Amino acid sequence: MGLFDNIMGALSNATGMGSASLKSAYLDQKAPKGPGVYKITYRGKLMKVGKASDGLRKRFSDYYRGEAGGTAGLKYITEHNRDSVYVSWKECSSSEARDIETMWYDQAKERGEELPWSDRR
């Protein structure tokens, strides 16, 4: 690990925020195990915001492996595009996650983003 990686890791741990490819978030265990909120980006476009009460790493693992579940992103993330999917996250309590998810969603909609992988209407 280089100096930059060490600095970024320390900042991520201190703020509870981070970002990585979906692959690294899961396989390299970059994402934290705790609950939080996340954004999914594909080809530079915000596709979804969500919350993971069961843990961010578990959610990213489900997305990467294509595990069936109740999350909207699973029908869009495939073996063919999963290595081009990027995630960013904020670790927070499950009780905070819903409010932050709603705030991020509303902010994205106000900017005119469509969030095509989101299951919200």
CSV table of C-alpha atoms in Angstrom, one decimal:
chain,number,residue,atom,x,y,z
A,1,MET,CA,0.0,0.0,0.0
A,2,GLY,CA,1.3,3.4,-0.9
A,3,LEU,CA,1.2,6.6,1.1
A,4,PHE,CA,-1.8,7.9,-0.9
A,5,ASP,CA,-3.7,4.7,-0.1
A,6,ASN,CA,-2.8,5.0,3.6
A,7,ILE,CA,-4.0,8.6,3.7
A,8,MET,CA,-7.2,7.9,1.8
A,9,GLY,CA,-7.9,4.9,4.1
A,10,ALA,CA,-7.4,7.0,7.2
A,11,LEU,CA,-9.7,9.7,5.9
A,12,SER,CA,-12.4,7.2,4.9
A,13,ASN,CA,-12.2,5.6,8.4
A,14,ALA,CA,-12.4,9.0,10.1
A,15,THR,CA,-15.4,10.3,8.1
A,16,GLY,CA,-17.2,7.1,7.5
A,17,MET,CA,-17.3,7.9,3.8
A,18,GLY,CA,-15.6,6.2,0.9
A,19,SER,CA,-15.8,5.1,-2.7
A,20,ALA,CA,-14.5,2.3,-4.9
A,21,SER,CA,-15.4,0.2,-7.8
A,22,LEU,CA,-18.2,-2.3,-6.9
A,23,LYS,CA,-15.6,-5.0,-7.3
A,24,SER,CA,-13.1,-3.5,-4.9
A,25,ALA,CA,-15.8,-2.6,-2.4
A,26,TYR,CA,-16.7,-6.2,-2.2
A,27,LEU,CA,-13.7,-8.3,-3.1
A,28,ASP,CA,-11.0,-6.0,-1.6
A,29,GLN,CA,-13.3,-5.4,1.3
A,30,LYS,CA,-13.0,-1.6,0.9
A,31,ALA,CA,-16.6,-1.0,2.1
A,32,PRO,CA,-17.3,-1.2,5.8
A,33,LYS,CA,-19.4,-4.0,7.3
A,34,GLY,CA,-21.8,-1.6,9.1
A,35,PRO,CA,-25.0,0.0,7.9
A,36,GLY,CA,-25.1,3.1,5.8
A,37,VAL,CA,-26.2,4.8,2.6
A,38,TYR,CA,-24.7,4.5,-0.8
A,39,LYS,CA,-24.7,5.9,-4.4
A,40,ILE,CA,-24.2,3.7,-7.5
A,41,THR,CA,-22.6,5.2,-10.6
A,42,TYR,CA,-22.3,3.6,-14.0
A,43,ARG,CA,-20.5,5.2,-16.9
A,44,GLY,CA,-20.3,8.4,-15.0
A,45,LYS,CA,-24.0,8.6,-14.3
A,46,LEU,CA,-25.7,8.4,-11.0
A,47,MET,CA,-28.0,5.3,-11.2
A,48,LYS,CA,-29.3,4.7,-7.7
A,49,VAL,CA,-29.1,5.9,-4.1
A,50,GLY,CA,-30.0,3.4,-1.4
A,51,LYS,CA,-29.6,2.3,2.2
A,52,ALA,CA,-28.1,-0.9,3.6
A,53,SER,CA,-29.4,-1.6,7.1
A,54,ASP,CA,-27.8,-5.1,6.9
A,55,GLY,CA,-24.4,-3.6,6.1
A,56,LEU,CA,-22.7,-1.9,3.1
A,57,ARG,CA,-20.3,-4.7,2.3
A,58,LYS,CA,-23.0,-7.3,2.3
A,59,ARG,CA,-25.2,-5.1,0.0
A,60,PHE,CA,-22.2,-4.6,-2.4
A,61,SER,CA,-21.5,-8.3,-2.2
A,62,ASP,CA,-25.1,-9.1,-3.2
A,63,TYR,CA,-24.9,-6.7,-6.1
A,64,TYR,CA,-21.5,-8.0,-7.3
A,65,ARG,CA,-22.5,-11.7,-7.0
A,66,GLY,CA,-26.0,-11.2,-8.3
A,67,GLU,CA,-27.6,-12.7,-5.2
A,68,ALA,CA,-31.4,-12.5,-5.3
A,69,GLY,CA,-33.0,-10.2,-2.9
A,70,GLY,CA,-35.3,-7.2,-2.5
A,71,THR,CA,-33.0,-4.5,-3.9
A,72,ALA,CA,-33.7,-2.8,-7.2
A,73,GLY,CA,-30.1,-2.6,-8.4
A,74,LEU,CA,-29.9,-6.4,-8.7
A,75,LYS,CA,-31.9,-6.4,-11.9
A,76,TYR,CA,-29.5,-3.9,-13.6
A,77,ILE,CA,-26.1,-5.1,-12.4
A,78,THR,CA,-25.0,-8.0,-14.4
A,79,GLU,CA,-21.9,-10.1,-15.0
A,80,HIS,CA,-21.3,-8.0,-18.1
A,81,ASN,CA,-21.4,-4.5,-16.5
A,82,ARG,CA,-20.5,-5.1,-12.8
A,83,ASP,CA,-16.8,-4.3,-13.2
A,84,SER,CA,-17.8,-0.8,-14.6
A,85,VAL,CA,-20.1,0.0,-11.6
A,86,TYR,CA,-18.8,2.3,-8.9
A,87,VAL,CA,-20.1,3.0,-5.4
A,88,SER,CA,-19.7,5.6,-2.8
A,89,TRP,CA,-21.0,5.4,0.7
A,90,LYS,CA,-21.5,7.0,4.1
A,91,GLU,CA,-21.5,4.7,7.1
A,92,CYS,CA,-24.2,5.7,9.5
A,93,SER,CA,-26.8,4.1,11.9
A,94,SER,CA,-29.8,2.3,10.4
A,95,SER,CA,-32.0,5.0,11.9
A,96,GLU,CA,-30.1,7.8,10.1
A,97,ALA,CA,-29.9,5.9,6.8
A,98,ARG,CA,-33.5,6.4,5.7
A,99,ASP,CA,-33.3,10.2,6.2
A,100,ILE,CA,-29.9,10.5,4.4
A,101,GLU,CA,-31.1,8.3,1.6
A,102,THR,CA,-34.2,10.5,1.1
A,103,MET,CA,-32.1,13.6,1.2
A,104,TRP,CA,-29.6,12.3,-1.4
A,105,TYR,CA,-32.5,11.1,-3.6
A,106,ASP,CA,-34.3,14.4,-3.4
A,107,GLN,CA,-31.1,16.3,-4.2
A,108,ALA,CA,-30.4,14.2,-7.2
A,109,LYS,CA,-33.9,14.7,-8.5
A,110,GLU,CA,-33.6,18.5,-8.0
A,111,ARG,CA,-30.4,18.3,-10.2
A,112,GLY,CA,-32.5,16.6,-12.9
A,113,GLU,CA,-30.9,13.2,-12.5
A,114,GLU,CA,-33.2,10.3,-13.4
A,115,LEU,CA,-31.8,7.5,-11.1
A,116,PRO,CA,-32.9,4.8,-13.5
A,117,TRP,CA,-31.9,1.9,-11.2
A,118,SER,CA,-33.9,3.2,-8.3
A,119,ASP,CA,-37.1,1.5,-7.3
A,120,ARG,CA,-38.6,4.8,-6.0
A,121,ARG,CA,-41.1,6.7,-8.1
